[in-house]
Short mmCIF file of C-alpha atoms in Angstrom, two decimals:
data_model
loop_
_atom_site.label_atom_id
_atom_site.label_comp_id
_atom_site.label_asym_id
_atom_site.label_seq_id
_atom_site.Cartn_x
_atom_site.Cartn_y
_atom_site.Cartn_z
CA MET A 1 97.06 90.77 106.12
CA SER A 2 96.94 88.16 108.82
CA GLY A 3 96.77 84.49 108.05
CA THR A 4 93.82 84.11 110.44
CA PHE A 5 91.45 83.04 107.69
CA ILE A 6 93.99 81.40 105.40
CA GLY A 7 93.52 77.65 105.25
CA MET A 8 89.84 78.00 104.43
CA PRO A 9 88.72 76.65 101.05
CA ALA A 10 88.33 78.91 98.04
CA PHE A 11 85.06 80.80 97.77
CA PRO A 12 83.21 78.33 95.50
CA LYS A 13 83.78 75.45 97.92
CA ALA A 14 83.06 77.52 101.05
CA ALA A 15 79.91 78.98 99.51
CA HIS A 16 78.79 75.54 98.33
CA ASP A 17 78.81 74.35 101.93
CA ALA A 18 77.35 77.56 103.39
CA VAL A 19 74.24 77.67 101.21
CA ARG A 20 73.22 74.27 102.58
CA ASN A 21 73.05 75.67 106.11
CA THR A 22 69.38 76.60 106.32
CA THR A 23 69.73 78.30 109.71
CA LEU A 24 72.55 80.49 108.42
CA ARG A 25 70.58 81.49 105.34
CA ALA A 26 67.50 82.35 107.40
CA ASN A 27 69.55 84.47 109.81
CA LEU A 28 71.26 86.32 106.95
CA ARG A 29 68.09 86.87 104.96
CA HIS A 30 66.21 88.32 107.92
CA ALA A 31 69.07 90.57 109.04
CA THR A 32 70.18 91.92 105.66
CA HIS A 33 66.65 92.61 104.45
CA THR A 34 65.80 94.44 107.67
CA ILE A 35 68.93 96.61 107.56
CA ARG A 36 68.71 97.50 103.88
CA ASP A 37 65.00 98.38 104.08
CA LYS A 38 65.67 100.74 106.98
CA ARG A 39 68.66 102.21 105.17
CA ALA A 40 66.56 103.00 102.11
CA VAL A 41 64.17 105.00 104.27
CA ALA A 42 66.98 106.88 106.04
CA VAL A 43 68.69 107.78 102.78
CA SER A 44 65.45 108.92 101.14
CA GLU A 45 65.11 111.62 103.79
CA LEU A 46 68.02 113.56 102.27
CA ASP A 47 67.29 115.39 99.03
CA ASP A 48 71.01 115.94 98.48
CA TRP A 49 72.12 112.32 98.99
CA ALA A 50 73.61 112.14 95.48
CA GLU A 51 75.60 115.30 96.13
CA LEU A 52 76.84 113.98 99.49
CA ARG A 53 77.88 110.75 97.81
CA GLU A 54 79.84 112.63 95.17
CA ALA A 55 81.40 114.86 97.83
CA GLY A 56 82.54 111.81 99.81
CA LYS A 57 84.05 110.30 96.69
CA ARG A 58 85.93 113.51 95.85
CA ILE A 59 87.26 113.96 99.40
CA LYS A 60 88.54 110.40 99.46
CA ASP A 61 90.12 110.66 96.01
CA LEU A 62 91.77 113.96 96.94
CA THR A 63 93.17 112.39 100.10
CA LEU A 64 94.48 109.31 98.31
CA SER A 65 96.16 111.45 95.65
CA GLY A 66 98.13 113.28 98.35
CA LEU A 67 98.25 110.55 100.99
CA ASP A 68 101.94 110.99 101.75
CA HIS A 69 101.42 114.68 102.54
CA TYR A 70 98.36 114.15 104.72
CA LEU A 71 99.95 111.32 106.72
CA VAL A 72 102.98 113.46 107.55
CA GLN A 73 100.65 116.30 108.52
CA LEU A 74 98.70 113.89 110.72
CA GLU A 75 101.86 112.64 112.43
CA GLU A 76 102.97 116.19 113.18
CA ALA A 77 99.57 117.13 114.62
CA VAL A 78 99.30 113.98 116.79
CA THR A 79 102.83 114.47 118.11
CA ALA A 80 102.20 118.13 118.88
CA ALA A 81 99.11 117.10 120.86
CA GLY A 82 101.09 114.72 123.07
CA GLY A 83 100.62 111.47 121.18
CA THR A 84 103.19 109.11 119.68
CA VAL A 85 102.96 107.82 116.11
CA HIS A 86 104.29 104.45 114.99
CA TRP A 87 104.50 103.26 111.37
CA ALA A 88 103.81 99.59 110.58
CA ALA A 89 104.61 98.21 107.14
CA ASP A 90 102.79 94.94 107.66
CA ALA A 91 100.75 92.85 110.09
CA ASP A 92 103.73 91.39 111.93
CA GLU A 93 105.29 94.79 112.57
CA ALA A 94 102.00 96.26 113.77
CA SER A 95 101.40 93.35 116.15
CA ARG A 96 104.95 93.63 117.53
CA ILE A 97 104.54 97.37 118.14
CA VAL A 98 101.26 96.94 120.01
CA THR A 99 102.54 93.98 122.03
CA ASP A 100 105.66 95.89 123.09
CA LEU A 101 103.57 98.90 124.09
CA VAL A 102 101.29 96.76 126.25
CA LYS A 103 104.24 94.94 127.83
CA ALA A 104 105.84 98.28 128.67
CA THR A 105 102.84 99.07 130.91
CA GLY A 106 103.24 95.83 132.82
CA GLU A 107 99.62 94.87 132.10
CA THR A 108 98.44 91.45 130.91
CA GLU A 109 94.97 92.35 129.67
CA VAL A 110 93.43 94.97 127.41
CA VAL A 111 89.94 96.06 126.41
CA LYS A 112 89.15 96.70 122.77
CA VAL A 113 86.61 98.72 120.87
CA LYS A 114 85.85 97.13 117.53
CA SER A 115 88.67 97.56 115.06
CA MET A 116 88.75 95.67 111.78
CA ALA A 117 92.40 96.61 111.38
CA THR A 118 93.33 94.61 114.49
CA GLN A 119 91.34 91.66 113.17
CA GLU A 120 93.09 92.06 109.83
CA ILE A 121 96.51 91.67 111.46
CA GLY A 122 95.47 88.93 113.88
CA LEU A 123 96.33 91.05 116.90
CA ASN A 124 94.33 89.08 119.47
CA GLU A 125 96.13 85.87 118.59
CA HIS A 126 99.50 87.60 118.73
CA LEU A 127 98.75 89.11 122.14
CA GLU A 128 97.54 85.77 123.48
CA ALA A 129 100.79 84.12 122.39
CA GLU A 130 102.62 86.75 124.47
CA GLY A 131 100.48 86.16 127.56
CA ILE A 132 98.17 89.12 127.09
CA ARG A 133 94.41 88.62 126.98
CA ALA A 134 92.34 90.95 124.80
CA TYR A 135 88.66 91.45 125.65
CA GLU A 136 86.31 92.47 122.85
CA THR A 137 83.69 94.91 124.15
CA ASP A 138 81.44 95.44 121.15
CA LEU A 139 78.40 93.18 121.71
CA ALA A 140 78.68 91.38 118.39
CA GLU A 141 82.45 91.01 118.72
CA LEU A 142 81.93 89.64 122.24
CA ILE A 143 79.56 87.01 120.84
CA VAL A 144 82.13 86.04 118.22
CA GLN A 145 84.94 85.88 120.77
CA LEU A 146 83.00 83.84 123.33
CA GLY A 147 81.87 81.44 120.61
CA GLU A 148 85.43 80.98 119.30
CA ASP A 149 83.99 82.14 116.01
CA ARG A 150 84.97 84.52 113.24
CA PRO A 151 83.23 87.76 112.24
CA SER A 152 81.00 87.43 109.21
CA HIS A 153 79.85 91.02 108.62
CA ILE A 154 81.53 94.42 108.75
CA LEU A 155 78.87 96.12 110.86
CA VAL A 156 77.27 93.14 112.61
CA PRO A 157 80.03 90.53 113.02
CA ALA A 158 77.62 88.02 114.61
CA ILE A 159 74.92 88.44 111.98
CA HIS A 160 75.03 84.69 111.35
CA ARG A 161 73.85 83.97 114.91
CA ASN A 162 70.24 84.09 116.09
CA ARG A 163 69.09 84.95 119.61
CA GLY A 164 68.85 81.34 120.72
CA GLU A 165 72.41 80.64 119.65
CA ILE A 166 73.63 83.78 121.44
CA ARG A 167 71.87 82.77 124.66
CA ASP A 168 73.54 79.35 124.53
CA ILE A 169 76.98 80.93 123.96
CA PHE A 170 76.54 83.33 126.87
CA ALA A 171 75.31 80.59 129.20
CA SER A 172 78.13 78.16 128.42
CA GLU A 173 81.11 80.45 127.77
CA MET A 174 80.75 83.77 129.56
CA ALA A 175 81.97 82.51 132.94
CA LYS A 176 85.25 81.36 131.37
CA TRP A 177 86.07 84.98 130.49
CA GLY A 178 84.84 86.72 133.63
CA ARG A 179 81.43 87.31 135.14
CA GLY A 180 79.07 84.52 134.08
CA ALA A 181 75.63 84.85 132.58
CA PRO A 182 72.70 85.14 135.02
CA ASP A 183 70.85 81.97 135.86
CA GLY A 184 67.75 81.43 133.77
CA LEU A 185 68.97 83.70 130.98
CA THR A 186 66.44 83.85 128.12
CA ASP A 187 66.95 84.91 124.52
CA THR A 188 65.12 88.24 124.82
CA PRO A 189 67.30 91.11 123.54
CA ALA A 190 67.02 93.07 126.80
CA GLU A 191 68.27 90.15 128.91
CA LEU A 192 71.11 89.34 126.51
CA ALA A 193 72.22 92.98 126.45
CA GLU A 194 72.09 93.19 130.27
CA ALA A 195 74.17 90.02 130.60
CA ALA A 196 76.78 91.51 128.28
CA ARG A 197 76.72 94.84 130.15
CA LEU A 198 77.34 93.20 133.53
CA HIS A 199 80.05 90.99 132.07
CA LEU A 200 81.88 93.90 130.46
CA ARG A 201 81.49 96.49 133.19
CA GLU A 202 84.07 94.85 135.46
CA LYS A 203 86.56 94.79 132.59
CA PHE A 204 86.06 98.47 131.78
CA LEU A 205 86.66 99.45 135.39
CA ARG A 206 89.75 97.24 135.75
CA ALA A 207 91.59 97.65 132.45
CA LYS A 208 94.58 99.99 132.29
CA VAL A 209 95.12 99.60 128.52
CA GLY A 210 92.63 100.17 125.73
CA ILE A 211 93.03 99.31 122.04
CA SER A 212 90.89 100.91 119.38
CA GLY A 213 90.60 101.54 115.71
CA ALA A 214 89.21 104.70 114.15
CA ASN A 215 86.65 105.51 111.51
CA PHE A 216 88.48 108.69 110.54
CA MET A 217 91.68 110.62 111.30
CA VAL A 218 91.84 114.38 110.69
CA ALA A 219 95.22 115.44 109.31
CA GLU A 220 94.99 119.13 110.20
CA THR A 221 94.30 118.57 113.92
CA GLY A 222 95.51 115.04 114.66
CA THR A 223 92.00 114.11 115.80
CA LEU A 224 90.74 110.51 115.70
CA VAL A 225 87.07 109.65 115.42
CA VAL A 226 85.12 106.53 116.42
CA VAL A 227 81.39 106.19 115.77
CA GLU A 228 79.43 103.45 117.54
CA SER A 229 76.04 102.62 118.97
CA GLU A 230 76.59 100.96 122.35
CA GLY A 231 78.81 103.22 124.45
CA ASN A 232 81.52 100.59 124.84
CA GLY A 233 83.76 102.68 122.63
CA ARG A 234 83.42 105.68 124.90
CA MET A 235 84.40 103.49 127.87
CA CYS A 236 87.45 102.04 126.08
CA LEU A 237 88.62 105.43 124.89
CA THR A 238 88.34 107.31 128.18
CA LEU A 239 88.85 104.97 131.15
CA PRO A 240 92.25 103.27 130.48
CA GLU A 241 95.53 104.97 131.31
CA THR A 242 97.04 104.00 127.94
CA LEU A 243 95.22 104.08 124.60
CA ILE A 244 96.65 102.40 121.49
CA SER A 245 94.86 102.99 118.18
CA VAL A 246 95.62 100.81 115.16
CA VAL A 247 94.35 102.47 111.98
CA GLY A 248 94.79 101.88 108.27
CA ILE A 249 96.55 104.73 106.52
CA GLU A 250 93.60 105.26 104.17
CA LYS A 251 91.36 106.44 107.05
CA VAL A 252 92.85 109.95 107.05
CA VAL A 253 90.86 112.97 105.80
CA PRO A 254 92.43 116.39 105.24
CA THR A 255 90.31 118.72 107.38
CA TRP A 256 87.84 118.80 110.23
CA ARG A 257 85.25 120.15 107.82
CA ASP A 258 85.48 116.97 105.72
CA LEU A 259 83.99 114.98 108.60
CA GLU A 260 80.66 116.72 108.06
CA VAL A 261 80.03 114.75 104.88
CA PHE A 262 80.89 111.34 106.32
CA LEU A 263 79.04 111.88 109.59
CA GLN A 264 75.91 112.20 107.46
CA THR A 265 76.50 109.33 105.06
CA LEU A 266 78.08 106.71 107.33
CA PRO A 267 75.30 106.29 109.92
CA ARG A 268 72.54 106.29 107.32
CA SER A 269 74.35 103.72 105.18
CA SER A 270 75.37 101.46 108.04
CA THR A 271 72.79 101.49 110.84
CA ALA A 272 70.06 103.48 109.06
CA GLU A 273 70.33 106.19 111.72
CA ARG A 274 70.42 109.93 111.17
CA MET A 275 73.44 110.09 113.44
CA ASN A 276 75.39 107.64 115.55
CA PRO A 277 74.42 107.48 119.24
CA TYR A 278 78.09 107.85 120.20
CA THR A 279 80.60 109.89 118.21
CA SER A 280 83.88 110.01 120.14
CA MET A 281 86.76 112.28 119.16
CA TRP A 282 90.16 112.65 120.79
CA THR A 283 93.30 114.61 120.01
CA GLY A 284 96.50 113.48 121.71
CA THR A 285 96.41 113.64 125.51
CA THR A 286 95.04 116.10 128.05
CA ASP A 287 96.18 116.32 131.67
CA GLY A 288 93.53 115.00 134.02
CA ASP A 289 91.17 113.91 131.23
CA GLY A 290 91.27 110.52 129.54
CA PRO A 291 94.33 108.36 128.91
CA SER A 292 97.68 109.81 129.92
CA ALA A 293 99.47 108.05 127.04
CA PHE A 294 98.23 107.81 123.46
CA HIS A 295 99.86 105.78 120.67
CA LEU A 296 98.74 105.77 117.04
CA VAL A 297 99.88 102.82 114.92
CA LEU A 298 99.52 103.66 111.21
CA LEU A 299 99.04 100.44 109.27
CA ASP A 300 100.05 99.91 105.64
CA ASN A 301 99.80 96.12 105.15
CA GLY A 302 99.25 96.23 101.39
CA ARG A 303 97.53 99.59 101.16
CA THR A 304 100.43 101.30 99.38
CA ASP A 305 100.43 98.55 96.76
CA THR A 306 96.68 98.98 96.36
CA LEU A 307 97.13 102.73 95.95
CA ALA A 308 99.46 102.10 93.01
CA ASP A 309 96.65 100.40 91.05
CA GLU A 310 94.74 103.14 89.21
CA VAL A 311 91.56 101.04 88.99
CA GLY A 312 91.79 99.08 92.24
CA ARG A 313 92.72 102.01 94.48
CA GLN A 314 89.10 103.16 94.71
CA ALA A 315 88.59 100.31 97.21
CA LEU A 316 90.55 102.48 99.67
CA ARG A 317 87.66 104.98 99.68
CA CYS A 318 85.65 102.49 101.74
CA ILE A 319 84.26 103.87 105.03
CA ARG A 320 83.18 100.39 106.23
CA CYS A 321 79.45 101.08 106.23
CA SER A 322 78.60 97.53 105.00
CA ALA A 323 75.75 98.70 102.75
CA CYS A 324 77.18 96.63 99.89
CA LEU A 325 76.93 93.44 101.96
CA ASN A 326 73.28 94.00 102.77
CA VAL A 327 72.19 94.24 99.12
CA CYS A 328 74.47 91.54 97.71
CA PRO A 329 72.61 88.39 96.60
CA VAL A 330 75.81 86.36 96.87
CA TYR A 331 76.62 87.46 100.43
CA GLU A 332 73.02 86.92 101.52
CA ARG A 333 73.23 83.26 100.56
CA ALA A 334 76.85 82.41 101.30
CA GLY A 335 77.54 84.48 104.43
CA GLY A 336 80.73 86.24 105.42
CA HIS A 337 82.86 83.24 106.41
CA ALA A 338 82.92 81.99 102.81
CA TYR A 339 85.12 84.96 101.84
CA GLY A 340 88.01 83.76 103.99
CA SER A 341 88.76 87.27 105.23
CA VAL A 342 87.81 89.75 107.90
CA TYR A 343 86.45 91.83 105.00
CA PRO A 344 83.51 89.89 103.53
CA GLY A 345 80.99 90.70 100.84
CA PRO A 346 81.52 92.82 97.74
CA ILE A 347 84.04 95.19 99.33
CA GLY A 348 86.01 92.23 100.67
CA ALA A 349 86.02 90.65 97.22
CA ILE A 350 87.99 93.64 95.90
CA LEU A 351 89.90 94.77 98.99
CA THR A 352 91.27 91.46 100.28
CA PRO A 353 92.89 90.31 97.00
CA GLN A 354 94.65 93.67 96.78
CA LEU A 355 95.88 93.70 100.37
CA ARG A 356 96.91 90.04 100.44
CA GLY A 357 97.62 89.41 96.77
CA THR A 358 96.05 86.69 94.64
CA GLN A 359 98.63 83.96 95.08
CA SER A 360 96.51 81.76 97.37
CA GLU A 361 93.53 79.85 96.06
CA VAL A 362 91.07 81.62 98.33
CA ASP A 363 92.29 85.12 97.35
CA ALA A 364 92.34 84.28 93.64
CA SER A 365 88.72 83.13 93.91
CA LEU A 366 87.34 86.28 95.54
CA PRO A 367 87.03 88.50 92.42
CA TYR A 368 84.68 85.81 91.07
CA ALA A 369 82.44 85.89 94.18
CA SER A 370 79.94 88.17 92.48
CA SER A 371 77.13 88.18 89.96
CA LEU A 372 78.21 91.69 88.80
CA CYS A 373 74.63 92.88 89.32
CA GLY A 374 75.88 96.31 90.40
CA ALA A 375 73.66 96.70 93.49
CA CYS A 376 76.79 97.26 95.60
CA TYR A 377 77.82 100.26 93.52
CA ASP A 378 74.34 101.76 93.70
CA VAL A 379 74.34 101.87 97.51
CA CYS A 380 77.99 102.74 98.14
CA PRO A 381 78.11 106.16 99.89
CA VAL A 382 81.52 106.93 98.32
CA ALA A 383 80.66 105.57 94.85
CA ILE A 384 83.16 102.71 94.68
CA ASP A 385 82.55 100.99 91.34
CA ILE A 386 82.93 97.50 92.78
CA PRO A 387 81.92 95.67 89.57
CA GLU A 388 84.61 97.56 87.64
CA VAL A 389 87.27 96.54 90.15
CA LEU A 390 86.04 92.94 90.20
CA VAL A 391 86.44 92.64 86.43
CA HIS A 392 89.84 94.32 86.67
CA LEU A 393 91.00 91.83 89.31
CA ARG A 394 89.60 88.89 87.36
CA GLU A 395 91.82 89.93 84.49
CA LYS A 396 94.82 89.96 86.83
CA VAL A 397 94.01 86.52 88.17
CA ALA A 398 93.60 85.15 84.66
CA ASP A 399 96.89 86.70 83.56
CA GLN A 400 98.81 84.98 86.36
CA GLY A 401 97.64 81.58 85.09
CA GLY A 402 96.72 78.66 87.28
CA PRO A 403 94.11 75.90 86.97
CA GLY A 404 91.50 76.79 84.39
CA HIS A 405 93.09 80.11 83.47
CA ARG A 406 95.80 78.63 81.23
CA LEU A 407 93.10 76.92 79.19
CA GLU A 408 91.10 80.14 79.16
CA LYS A 409 94.08 82.13 77.88
CA ALA A 410 94.75 79.53 75.21
CA ALA A 411 91.11 79.62 74.11
CA ILE A 412 91.09 83.42 73.91
CA LYS A 413 94.33 83.40 71.92
CA ALA A 414 92.90 80.84 69.49
CA ALA A 415 89.68 82.84 69.15
CA GLY A 416 91.69 85.95 68.38
CA TRP A 417 93.53 84.17 65.58
CA ILE A 418 90.30 82.77 64.12
CA LEU A 419 88.59 86.16 64.12
CA ASP A 420 91.59 87.69 62.35
CA HIS A 421 91.29 85.09 59.53
CA PRO A 422 87.79 85.22 57.96
CA ALA A 423 88.36 82.23 55.69
CA ALA A 424 89.29 80.01 58.61
CA LEU A 425 86.29 81.32 60.57
CA ALA A 426 83.90 80.52 57.68
CA ALA A 427 85.33 77.02 57.31
CA GLY A 428 85.00 76.41 61.05
CA GLU A 429 81.37 77.57 61.02
CA ARG A 430 80.51 75.14 58.21
CA VAL A 431 82.17 72.24 60.00
CA ALA A 432 80.34 73.11 63.22
CA SER A 433 76.97 73.20 61.42
CA LYS A 434 77.51 69.87 59.68
CA THR A 435 78.50 68.13 62.93
CA ARG A 436 75.84 69.72 65.16
CA ALA A 437 74.12 66.41 65.87
CA LEU A 438 77.28 65.29 67.66
CA HIS A 439 77.61 68.35 69.89
CA PRO A 440 77.29 67.73 73.67
CA LYS A 441 74.59 69.44 75.73
CA LYS A 442 77.10 70.30 78.43
CA LEU A 443 80.70 71.41 78.15
CA PRO A 444 83.40 69.00 79.41
CA GLY A 445 85.62 69.76 82.41
CA PRO A 446 84.72 70.62 86.03
CA GLY A 447 84.88 74.38 85.59
CA ALA A 448 82.77 74.34 82.44
CA ARG A 449 80.27 71.93 83.98
CA GLN A 450 79.63 74.37 86.82
CA TRP A 451 78.71 77.01 84.26
CA THR A 452 76.43 74.75 82.22
CA GLU A 453 74.71 72.90 85.09
CA SER A 454 71.81 75.31 84.80
CA ARG A 455 72.35 76.45 81.21
CA ASP A 456 71.96 74.64 77.90
CA LEU A 457 74.47 75.29 75.18
CA PRO A 458 72.90 77.22 72.30
CA GLU A 459 71.79 74.96 69.47
CA MET A 460 73.93 75.25 66.34
CA PRO A 461 71.93 76.37 63.25
CA ALA A 462 71.71 74.12 60.23
CA GLU A 463 73.90 76.48 58.22
CA PRO A 464 76.16 79.44 58.95
CA PHE A 465 74.66 82.89 58.70
CA ARG A 466 77.14 83.80 55.95
CA ASP A 467 75.80 81.00 53.73
CA TRP A 468 72.17 81.86 54.50
CA TRP A 469 72.82 85.51 53.59
CA LYS A 470 74.32 84.67 50.24
CA LYS A 471 71.42 82.37 49.29
CA ASN A 472 68.58 84.56 50.48
CA ARG A 473 69.92 88.01 49.65
CA ALA A 474 71.60 87.23 46.33
CA GLY A 475 69.58 89.85 44.44
CA ASP A 476 70.11 92.52 47.08
CA PRO A 477 72.79 95.18 46.44
CA THR A 478 74.36 94.17 49.72
CA GLY A 479 74.14 90.48 48.98
CA ASP A 480 77.79 90.21 48.16
CA ARG A 481 78.71 91.21 51.68
CA PRO A 482 79.51 88.25 53.88
#
């Protein structure tokens, strides 16, 4: 993954600062509660939601089990339809491929429809370094770009901004990127949307190169699919002469028929709609209709390594609906920036450490960015057991050592020895009971103090249970049992 977010503090420090931002917390609380309440209504309309969820899980697992086959089939179908397929092992290679393709057209600007994969690889920054300006056209992405900000939500990247903040960004920054905001712009949604529409329209009509992602790729036909709500995607996908799509290899599905499941579950889980306002599909190129050149960049960037993990690979089922973010009590209070990744929330806590590894402090902290309440699993439309993967990744982080984990491993090893030696355990219990007046109320050490700041250590009984049992159950047939 890109280093765009690297350099941020680990999750505990970032979250510690974020929860003190009252405006941020109010914005997040209002937005997430509104979205998840609407989603619950939309999902309740389908009597077979559980069956659709299981079907989505099975389709994704089937695809992942034969990913090599389906990717080759996809490449053959895209090529036969007039497109060109490029394979990118990592972020640098993907960015180089896209940059070279844009340079080959002679253009110095591109329009983009929201693609988390391009954010993952830091494409905009790479293009800018090569003298190419990328214009985000999704409304929320536009807000983030104009504000020199970072996305904080999968579905609503500017969820941390309220209408007043957006108005100020448009008024002060929009003119630097093209058509300025109208004089007297207010913070009413209709006026903000109209300002964005006027600003973007000139870019759509001028741009010769479009860059997109894709929600799904169909192996049997070579078809790519983008679902969106604003129409900017349709403009980016049809008006430019060259279209470049950067897509993670896990987005492939075997057949056209498989789309039927996801086109029911994705909109209801993400925007609480029965169907997306715009569902765009394209297969290669067609003379006289749409772009004359189509390039598909298939991105690995850690996905193959993730696939090799039998527990962690289920994160690759994700269809980026963001339902898990909207029910997560940790995300609601900390916000997306605290995760240090383009993928925030519960899914980011399991996906990012697998794509990037857990060597950095921020990545090693992400599996702990959860209360393990399980709400994320309950709402996931492809049944990713996020709590299971979190615990699995915590074990990996602990095994690699590092501050706090070496002491933890030593403590677990000592506990294992004690529990294997009953006499030593009994002696330790008696010593602990006799010295209970000297026991601290809080554990020493910064890590332990964080745990016990709001918890009291249990009070040690006056005598061990073994001793009490022997004294009080001496006449019982089981009294001899310790």
